[in-house]
mmCIF file of C-alpha atoms in Angstrom:
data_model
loop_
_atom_site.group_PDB
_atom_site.id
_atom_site.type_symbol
_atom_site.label_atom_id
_atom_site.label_comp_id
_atom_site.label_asym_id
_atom_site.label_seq_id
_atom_site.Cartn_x
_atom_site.Cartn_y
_atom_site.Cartn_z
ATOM 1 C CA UNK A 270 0.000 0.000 0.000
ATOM 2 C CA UNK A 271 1.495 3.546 -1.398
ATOM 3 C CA UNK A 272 1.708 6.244 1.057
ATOM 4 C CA UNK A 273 -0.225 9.566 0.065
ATOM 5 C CA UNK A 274 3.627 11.006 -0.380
ATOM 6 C CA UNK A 275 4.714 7.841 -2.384
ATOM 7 C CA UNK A 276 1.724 8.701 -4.387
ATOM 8 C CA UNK A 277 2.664 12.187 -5.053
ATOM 9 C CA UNK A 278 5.939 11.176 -6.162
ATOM 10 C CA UNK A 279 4.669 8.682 -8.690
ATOM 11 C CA UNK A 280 2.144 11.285 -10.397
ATOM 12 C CA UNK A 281 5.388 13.616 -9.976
ATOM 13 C CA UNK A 282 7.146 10.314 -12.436
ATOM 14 C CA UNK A 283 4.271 10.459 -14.810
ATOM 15 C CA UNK A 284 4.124 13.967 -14.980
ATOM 16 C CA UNK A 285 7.694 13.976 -15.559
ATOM 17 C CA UNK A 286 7.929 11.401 -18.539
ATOM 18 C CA UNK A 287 5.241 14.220 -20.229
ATOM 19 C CA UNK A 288 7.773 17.097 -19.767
ATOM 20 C CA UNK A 289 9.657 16.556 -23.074
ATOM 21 C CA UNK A 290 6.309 16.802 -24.711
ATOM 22 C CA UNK A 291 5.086 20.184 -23.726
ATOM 23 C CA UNK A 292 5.219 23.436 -25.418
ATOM 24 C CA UNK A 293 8.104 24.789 -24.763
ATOM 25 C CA UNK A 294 5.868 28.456 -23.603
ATOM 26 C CA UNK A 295 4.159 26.551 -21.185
ATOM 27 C CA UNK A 296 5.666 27.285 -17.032
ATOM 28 C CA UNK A 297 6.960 23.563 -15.799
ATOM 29 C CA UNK A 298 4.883 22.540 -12.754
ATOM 30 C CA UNK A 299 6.097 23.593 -9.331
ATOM 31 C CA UNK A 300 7.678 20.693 -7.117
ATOM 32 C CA UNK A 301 8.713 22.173 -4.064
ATOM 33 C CA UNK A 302 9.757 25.754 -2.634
ATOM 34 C CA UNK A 303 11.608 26.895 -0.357
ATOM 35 C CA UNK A 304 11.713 30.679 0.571
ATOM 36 C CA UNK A 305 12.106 32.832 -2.486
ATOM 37 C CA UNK A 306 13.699 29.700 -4.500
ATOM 38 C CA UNK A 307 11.724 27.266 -6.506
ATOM 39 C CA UNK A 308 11.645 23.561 -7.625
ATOM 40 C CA UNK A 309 9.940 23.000 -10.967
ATOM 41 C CA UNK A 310 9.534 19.882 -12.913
ATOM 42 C CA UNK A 311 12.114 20.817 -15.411
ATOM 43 C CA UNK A 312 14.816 20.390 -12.806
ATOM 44 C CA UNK A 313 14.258 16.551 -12.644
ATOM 45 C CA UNK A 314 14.364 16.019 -16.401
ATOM 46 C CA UNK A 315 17.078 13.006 -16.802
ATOM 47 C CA UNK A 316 16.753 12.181 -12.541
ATOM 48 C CA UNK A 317 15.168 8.687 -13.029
ATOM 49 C CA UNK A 318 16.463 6.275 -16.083
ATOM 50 C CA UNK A 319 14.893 3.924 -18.253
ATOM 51 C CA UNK A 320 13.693 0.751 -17.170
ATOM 52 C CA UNK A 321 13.303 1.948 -13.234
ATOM 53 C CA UNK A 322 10.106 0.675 -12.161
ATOM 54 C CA UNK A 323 7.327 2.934 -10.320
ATOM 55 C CA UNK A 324 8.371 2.598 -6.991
ATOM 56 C CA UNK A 325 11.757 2.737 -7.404
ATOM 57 C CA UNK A 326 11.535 6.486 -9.603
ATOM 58 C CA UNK A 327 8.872 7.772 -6.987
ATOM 59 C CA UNK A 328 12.035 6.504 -3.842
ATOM 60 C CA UNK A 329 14.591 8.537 -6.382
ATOM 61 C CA UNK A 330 12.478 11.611 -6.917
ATOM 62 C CA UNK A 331 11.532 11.596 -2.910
ATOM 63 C CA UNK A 332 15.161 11.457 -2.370
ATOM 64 C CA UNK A 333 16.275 14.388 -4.314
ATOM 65 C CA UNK A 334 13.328 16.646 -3.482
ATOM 66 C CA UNK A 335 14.458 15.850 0.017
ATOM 67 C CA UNK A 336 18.098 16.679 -0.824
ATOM 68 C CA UNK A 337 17.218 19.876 -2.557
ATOM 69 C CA UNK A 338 15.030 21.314 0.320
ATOM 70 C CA UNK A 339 17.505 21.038 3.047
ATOM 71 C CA UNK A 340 20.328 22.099 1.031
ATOM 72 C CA UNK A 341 18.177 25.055 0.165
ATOM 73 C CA UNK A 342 17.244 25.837 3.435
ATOM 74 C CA UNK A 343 20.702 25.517 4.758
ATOM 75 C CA UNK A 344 21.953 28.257 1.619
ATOM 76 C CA UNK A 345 19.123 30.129 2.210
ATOM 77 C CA UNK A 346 20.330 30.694 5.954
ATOM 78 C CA UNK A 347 23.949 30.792 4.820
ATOM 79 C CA UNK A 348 22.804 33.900 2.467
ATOM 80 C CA UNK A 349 21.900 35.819 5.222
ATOM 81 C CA UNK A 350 24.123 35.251 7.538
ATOM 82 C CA UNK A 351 27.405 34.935 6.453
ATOM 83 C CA UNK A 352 29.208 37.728 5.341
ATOM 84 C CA UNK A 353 32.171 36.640 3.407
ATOM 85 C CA UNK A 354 32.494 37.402 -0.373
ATOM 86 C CA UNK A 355 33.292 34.307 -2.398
ATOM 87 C CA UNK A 356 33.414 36.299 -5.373
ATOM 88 C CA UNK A 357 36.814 35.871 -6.056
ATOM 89 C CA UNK A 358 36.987 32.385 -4.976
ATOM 90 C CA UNK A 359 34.040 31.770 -7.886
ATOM 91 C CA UNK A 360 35.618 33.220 -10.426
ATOM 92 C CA UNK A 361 38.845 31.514 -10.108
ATOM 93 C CA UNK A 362 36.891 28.496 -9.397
ATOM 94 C CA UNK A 363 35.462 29.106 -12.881
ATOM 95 C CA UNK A 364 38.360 29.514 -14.645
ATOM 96 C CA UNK A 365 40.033 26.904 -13.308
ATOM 97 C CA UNK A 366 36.968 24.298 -14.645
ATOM 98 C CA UNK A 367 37.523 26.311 -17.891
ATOM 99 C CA UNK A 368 40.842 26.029 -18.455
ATOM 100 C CA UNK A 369 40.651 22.320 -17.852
ATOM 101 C CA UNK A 370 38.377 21.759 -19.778
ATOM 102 C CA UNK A 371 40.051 23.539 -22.661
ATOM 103 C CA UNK A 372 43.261 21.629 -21.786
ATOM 104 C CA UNK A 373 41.598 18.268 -21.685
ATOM 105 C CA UNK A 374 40.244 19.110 -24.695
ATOM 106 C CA UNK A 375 43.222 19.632 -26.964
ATOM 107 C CA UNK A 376 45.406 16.908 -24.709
ATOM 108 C CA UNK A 377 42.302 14.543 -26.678
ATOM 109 C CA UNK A 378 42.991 15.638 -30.190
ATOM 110 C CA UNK A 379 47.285 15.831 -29.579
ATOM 111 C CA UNK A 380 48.048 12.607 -27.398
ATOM 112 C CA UNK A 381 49.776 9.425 -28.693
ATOM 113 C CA UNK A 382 48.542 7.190 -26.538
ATOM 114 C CA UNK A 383 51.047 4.203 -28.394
ATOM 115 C CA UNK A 384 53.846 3.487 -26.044
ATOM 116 C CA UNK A 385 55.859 0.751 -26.886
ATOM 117 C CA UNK A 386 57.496 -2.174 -25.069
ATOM 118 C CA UNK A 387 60.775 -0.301 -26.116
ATOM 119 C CA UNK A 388 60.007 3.137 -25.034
ATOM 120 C CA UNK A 389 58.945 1.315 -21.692
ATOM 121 C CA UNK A 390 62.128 -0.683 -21.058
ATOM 122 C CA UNK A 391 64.603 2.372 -21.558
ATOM 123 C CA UNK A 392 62.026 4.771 -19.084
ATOM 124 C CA UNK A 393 62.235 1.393 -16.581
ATOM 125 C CA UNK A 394 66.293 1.747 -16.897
ATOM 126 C CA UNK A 395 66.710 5.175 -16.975
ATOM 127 C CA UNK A 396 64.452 5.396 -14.201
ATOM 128 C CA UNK A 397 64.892 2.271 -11.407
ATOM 129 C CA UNK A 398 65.182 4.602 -8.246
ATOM 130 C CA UNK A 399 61.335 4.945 -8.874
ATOM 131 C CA UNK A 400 60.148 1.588 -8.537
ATOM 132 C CA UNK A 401 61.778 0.248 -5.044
ATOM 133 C CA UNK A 402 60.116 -2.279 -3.492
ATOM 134 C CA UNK A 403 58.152 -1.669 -0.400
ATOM 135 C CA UNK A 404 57.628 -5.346 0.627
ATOM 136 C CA UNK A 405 59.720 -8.152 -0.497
ATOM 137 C CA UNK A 406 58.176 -10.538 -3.710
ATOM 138 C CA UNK A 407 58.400 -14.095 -4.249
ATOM 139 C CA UNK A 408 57.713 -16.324 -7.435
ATOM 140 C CA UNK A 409 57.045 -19.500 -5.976
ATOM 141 C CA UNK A 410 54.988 -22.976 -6.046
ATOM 142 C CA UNK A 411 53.773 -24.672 -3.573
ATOM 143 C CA UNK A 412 51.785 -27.655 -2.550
ATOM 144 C CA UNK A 413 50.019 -28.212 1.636
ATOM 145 C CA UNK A 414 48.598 -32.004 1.486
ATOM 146 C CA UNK A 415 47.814 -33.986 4.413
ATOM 147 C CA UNK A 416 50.660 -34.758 6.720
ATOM 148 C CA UNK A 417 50.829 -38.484 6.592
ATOM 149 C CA UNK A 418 50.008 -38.548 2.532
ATOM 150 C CA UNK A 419 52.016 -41.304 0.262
ATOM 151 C CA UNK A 420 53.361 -38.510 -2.249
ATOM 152 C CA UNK A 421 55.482 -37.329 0.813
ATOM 153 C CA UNK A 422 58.800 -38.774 -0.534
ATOM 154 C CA UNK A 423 58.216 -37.596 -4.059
ATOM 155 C CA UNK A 424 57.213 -34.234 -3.202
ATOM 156 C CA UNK A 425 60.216 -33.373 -0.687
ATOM 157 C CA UNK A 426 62.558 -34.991 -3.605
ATOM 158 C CA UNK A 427 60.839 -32.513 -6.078
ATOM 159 C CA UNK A 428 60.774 -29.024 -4.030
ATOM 160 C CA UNK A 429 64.534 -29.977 -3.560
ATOM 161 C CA UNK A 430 65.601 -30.978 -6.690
ATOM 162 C CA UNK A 431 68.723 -28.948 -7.536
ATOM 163 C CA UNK A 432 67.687 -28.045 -10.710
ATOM 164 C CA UNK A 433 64.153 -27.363 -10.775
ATOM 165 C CA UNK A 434 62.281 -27.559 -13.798
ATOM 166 C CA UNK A 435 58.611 -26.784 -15.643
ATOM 167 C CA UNK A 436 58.107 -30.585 -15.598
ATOM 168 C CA UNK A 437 58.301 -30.662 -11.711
ATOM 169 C CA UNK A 438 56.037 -28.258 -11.517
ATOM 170 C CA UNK A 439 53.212 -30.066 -13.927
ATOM 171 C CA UNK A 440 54.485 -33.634 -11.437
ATOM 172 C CA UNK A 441 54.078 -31.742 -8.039
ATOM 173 C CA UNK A 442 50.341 -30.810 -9.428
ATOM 174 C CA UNK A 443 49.590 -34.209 -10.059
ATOM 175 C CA UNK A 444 50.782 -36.038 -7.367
ATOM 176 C CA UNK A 445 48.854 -33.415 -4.999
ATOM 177 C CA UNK A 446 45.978 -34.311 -6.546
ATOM 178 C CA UNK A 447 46.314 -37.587 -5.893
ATOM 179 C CA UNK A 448 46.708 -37.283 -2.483
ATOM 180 C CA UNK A 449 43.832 -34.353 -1.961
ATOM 181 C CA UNK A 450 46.316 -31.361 -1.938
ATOM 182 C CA UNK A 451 46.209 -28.052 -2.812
ATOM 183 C CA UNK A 452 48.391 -25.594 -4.008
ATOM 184 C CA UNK A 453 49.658 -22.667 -6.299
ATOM 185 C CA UNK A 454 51.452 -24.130 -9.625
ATOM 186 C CA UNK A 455 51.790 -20.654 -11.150
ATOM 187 C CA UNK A 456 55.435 -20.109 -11.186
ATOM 188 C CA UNK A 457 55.832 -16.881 -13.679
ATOM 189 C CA UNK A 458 53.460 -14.783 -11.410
ATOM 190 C CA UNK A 459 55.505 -12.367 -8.132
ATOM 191 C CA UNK A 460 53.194 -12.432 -5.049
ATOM 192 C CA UNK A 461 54.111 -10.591 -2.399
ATOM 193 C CA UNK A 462 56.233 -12.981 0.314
ATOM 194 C CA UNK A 463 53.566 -11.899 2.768
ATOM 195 C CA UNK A 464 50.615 -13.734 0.485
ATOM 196 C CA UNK A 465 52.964 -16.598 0.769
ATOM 197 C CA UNK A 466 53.115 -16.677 4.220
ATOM 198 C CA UNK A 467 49.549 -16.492 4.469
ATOM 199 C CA UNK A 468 49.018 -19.744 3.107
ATOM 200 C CA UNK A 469 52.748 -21.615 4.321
ATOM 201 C CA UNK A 470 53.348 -20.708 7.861
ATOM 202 C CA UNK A 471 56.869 -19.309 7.302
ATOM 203 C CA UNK A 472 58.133 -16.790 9.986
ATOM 204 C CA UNK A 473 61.244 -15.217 9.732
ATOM 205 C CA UNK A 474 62.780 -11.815 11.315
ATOM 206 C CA UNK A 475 65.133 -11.217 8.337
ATOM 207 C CA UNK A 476 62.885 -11.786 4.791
ATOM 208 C CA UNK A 477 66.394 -11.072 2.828
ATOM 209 C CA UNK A 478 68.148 -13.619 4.186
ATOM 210 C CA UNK A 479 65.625 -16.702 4.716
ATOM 211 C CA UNK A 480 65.024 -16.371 1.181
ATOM 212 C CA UNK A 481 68.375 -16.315 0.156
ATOM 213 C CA UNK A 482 69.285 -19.461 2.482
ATOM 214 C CA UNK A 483 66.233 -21.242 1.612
ATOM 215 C CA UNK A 484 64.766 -22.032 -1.572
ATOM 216 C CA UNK A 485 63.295 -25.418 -0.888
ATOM 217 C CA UNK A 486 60.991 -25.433 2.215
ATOM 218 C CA UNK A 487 59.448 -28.395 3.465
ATOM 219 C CA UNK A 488 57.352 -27.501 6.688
ATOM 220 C CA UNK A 489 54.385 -29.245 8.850
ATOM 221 C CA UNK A 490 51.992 -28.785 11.405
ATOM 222 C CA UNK A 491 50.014 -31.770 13.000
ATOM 223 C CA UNK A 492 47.787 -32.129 10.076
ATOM 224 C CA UNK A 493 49.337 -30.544 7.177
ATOM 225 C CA UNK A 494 52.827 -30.332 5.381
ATOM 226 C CA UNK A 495 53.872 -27.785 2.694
ATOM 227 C CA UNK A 496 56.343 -28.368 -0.067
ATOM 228 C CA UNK A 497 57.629 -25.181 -1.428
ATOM 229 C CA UNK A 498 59.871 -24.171 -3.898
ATOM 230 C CA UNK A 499 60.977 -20.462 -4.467
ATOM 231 C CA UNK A 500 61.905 -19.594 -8.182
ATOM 232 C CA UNK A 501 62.886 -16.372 -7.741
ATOM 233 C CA UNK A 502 62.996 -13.523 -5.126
ATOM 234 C CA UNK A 503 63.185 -9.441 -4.612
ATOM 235 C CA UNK A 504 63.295 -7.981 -1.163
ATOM 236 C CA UNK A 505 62.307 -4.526 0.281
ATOM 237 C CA UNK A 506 64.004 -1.479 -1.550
ATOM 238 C CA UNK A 507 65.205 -3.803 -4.526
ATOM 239 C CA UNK A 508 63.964 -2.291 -7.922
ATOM 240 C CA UNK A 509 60.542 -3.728 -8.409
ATOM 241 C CA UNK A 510 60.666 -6.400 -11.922
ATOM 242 C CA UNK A 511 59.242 -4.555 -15.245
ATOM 243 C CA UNK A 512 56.770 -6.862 -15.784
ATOM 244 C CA UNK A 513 55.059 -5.405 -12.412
ATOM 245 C CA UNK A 514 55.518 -1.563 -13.509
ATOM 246 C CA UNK A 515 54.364 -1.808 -16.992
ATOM 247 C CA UNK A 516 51.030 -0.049 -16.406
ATOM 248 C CA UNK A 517 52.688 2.429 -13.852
ATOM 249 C CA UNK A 518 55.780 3.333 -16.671
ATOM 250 C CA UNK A 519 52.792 3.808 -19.338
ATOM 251 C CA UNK A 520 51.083 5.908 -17.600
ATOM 252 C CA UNK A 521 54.242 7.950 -16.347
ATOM 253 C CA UNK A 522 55.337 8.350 -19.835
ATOM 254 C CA UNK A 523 51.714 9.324 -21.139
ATOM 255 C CA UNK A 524 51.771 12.266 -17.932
ATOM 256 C CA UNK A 525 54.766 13.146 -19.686
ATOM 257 C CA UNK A 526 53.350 13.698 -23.283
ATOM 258 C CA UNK A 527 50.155 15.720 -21.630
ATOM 259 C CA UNK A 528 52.779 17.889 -19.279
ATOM 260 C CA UNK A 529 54.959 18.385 -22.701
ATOM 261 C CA UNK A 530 51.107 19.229 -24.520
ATOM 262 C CA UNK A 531 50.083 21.748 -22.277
ATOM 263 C CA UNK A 532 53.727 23.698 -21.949
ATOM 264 C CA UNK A 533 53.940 23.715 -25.449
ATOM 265 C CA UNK A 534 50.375 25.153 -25.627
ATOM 266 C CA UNK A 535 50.833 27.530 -23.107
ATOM 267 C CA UNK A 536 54.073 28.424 -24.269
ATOM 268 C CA UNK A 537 52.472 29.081 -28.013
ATOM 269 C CA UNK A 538 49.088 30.799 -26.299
ATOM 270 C CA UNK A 539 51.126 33.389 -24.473
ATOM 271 C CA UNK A 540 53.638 33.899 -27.802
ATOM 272 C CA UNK A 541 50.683 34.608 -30.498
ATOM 273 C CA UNK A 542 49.142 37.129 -27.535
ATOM 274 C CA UNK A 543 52.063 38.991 -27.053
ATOM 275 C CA UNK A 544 53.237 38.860 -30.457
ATOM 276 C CA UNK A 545 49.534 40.281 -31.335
ATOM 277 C CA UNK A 546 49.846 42.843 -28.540
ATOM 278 C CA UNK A 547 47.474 41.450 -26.592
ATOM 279 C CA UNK A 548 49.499 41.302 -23.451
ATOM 280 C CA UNK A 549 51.220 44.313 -21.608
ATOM 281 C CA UNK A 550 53.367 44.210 -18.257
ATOM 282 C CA UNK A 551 53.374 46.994 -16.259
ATOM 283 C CA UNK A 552 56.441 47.496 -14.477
ATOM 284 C CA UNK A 553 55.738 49.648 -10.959
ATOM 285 C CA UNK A 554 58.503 52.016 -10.555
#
């Protein structure tokens, strides 16, 4: 059962899908007021979207009415009682939305947005100082399987294999699956040595050397045993691999292009209006 307000608000819907059909001469219908400042129908053209069902337009347009009246009353009050001038503040305001605008604008029609693999490499050598590590990484695989399973031999001889191979990777998957274990078999992807940890219970008070001293880890509790083999490792304040700072060097080098854009254009702006006397410096003796 509709309230009489819920009502309102769906005639104010129906009325409101009608508005693009009116003569333009005709006043929109009056929604709400508050003091000497007015509401009108008009003001909610594009509020509720296609598809929204009654109740759910009548909830948005209740909402917004509600919105506009206190923030109304509250500028009302704020009219009358404060006595700053935020003239100037407007204005700049103003031009700052204006010359962004303008800037984004030509930044659209100017920017290469191609940045090669090549382009990304040199910025990634040139620039390493940027992309220290903040916590140390890990590429590693691992498998946790029950403590007494029968893969237990094969899977300690495999983590500790001297020279670990893509094959032991595809033989530690199966034999955990034969014994009901789980694990990560992704060895190309860095985690951070902290996700590792979450899942291996490895503690250690010096990340830089553990992982240098231990790239085979075989651990257990007293219902579970991990087999773990780290492929590779960075620690805190190493540079950070390129393959992790390839969206973060594109973007970089496309700041770059914009900042070189909008010198340029500023630089060429200010040149034709001086060079059309449009600008004049006044020098204050």
């Amino acid at each position: 059962m509709l309230s009489n307000r819920s009502t309102i608000s769906l005639l104010l819907v129906l009325l409101l899908s009608l508005t693009a059909c009116k003569n333009a001469e005709e006043e929109s219908p009056l929604v709400a007021r508050v003091y000497e400042h007015e509401l009108h129908m008009d003001d909610l053209v594009g509020l509720v979207g296609e598809g929204v069902s009654g109740e759910d337009s009548a909830a948005i347009v209740d909402n917004y009415v509600d919105q506009w009246v206190r923030q109304t009353v509250m500028l009302s009050k704020a009219e009358k009682n404060v006595k700053d001038d935020f003239s100037r503040q407007m204005n700049e305001y103003r031009n700052s939305l204006l010359i962004y605008a303008y800037e984004r604008q030509i930044v659209e029609q100017l920017l290469d947005t191609v940045v090669t693999d090549a382009q990304m490499e040199e910025y990634y050598e040139s620039h390493g100082s940027q992309f220290l590590l903040k916590s140390s990484i890990v590429k590693a695989v691992y498998v946790s399987a029950p403590k007494n399973n029968k893969a237990d031999g094969k899977l300690k001889a495999l983590v500790c294999k001297q020279s670990f191979r893509d094959e032991d990777i595809v033989e530690m998957q199966s034999l955990a699956t034969k014994v009901d274990g789980q694990g990560n078999y992704d060895g190309d992807t860095w985690m951070p040595f902290y996700s590792l940890q979450s899942v291996v219970p490895l503690t250690t008070y010096n990340e830089g050397l553990y992982l240098k001293q231990n790239r085979s880890i075989v651990l257990a509790d007293d219902s579970l045993r991990w087999y773990v083999r780290i492929l590779d490792y960075k620690v805190t304040d190493e540079v950070s691999p390129f393959e992790l700072q390839r969206d973060n060097i594109r973007a970089i080098i496309l700041n770059h292009r914009k900042l070189e854009i909008l010198d340029k254009l500023q630089a060429d702006l200010v040149g034709e209006a001086e060079k059309g006397g449009h600008v004049e410096r006044i020098k204050n003796s």
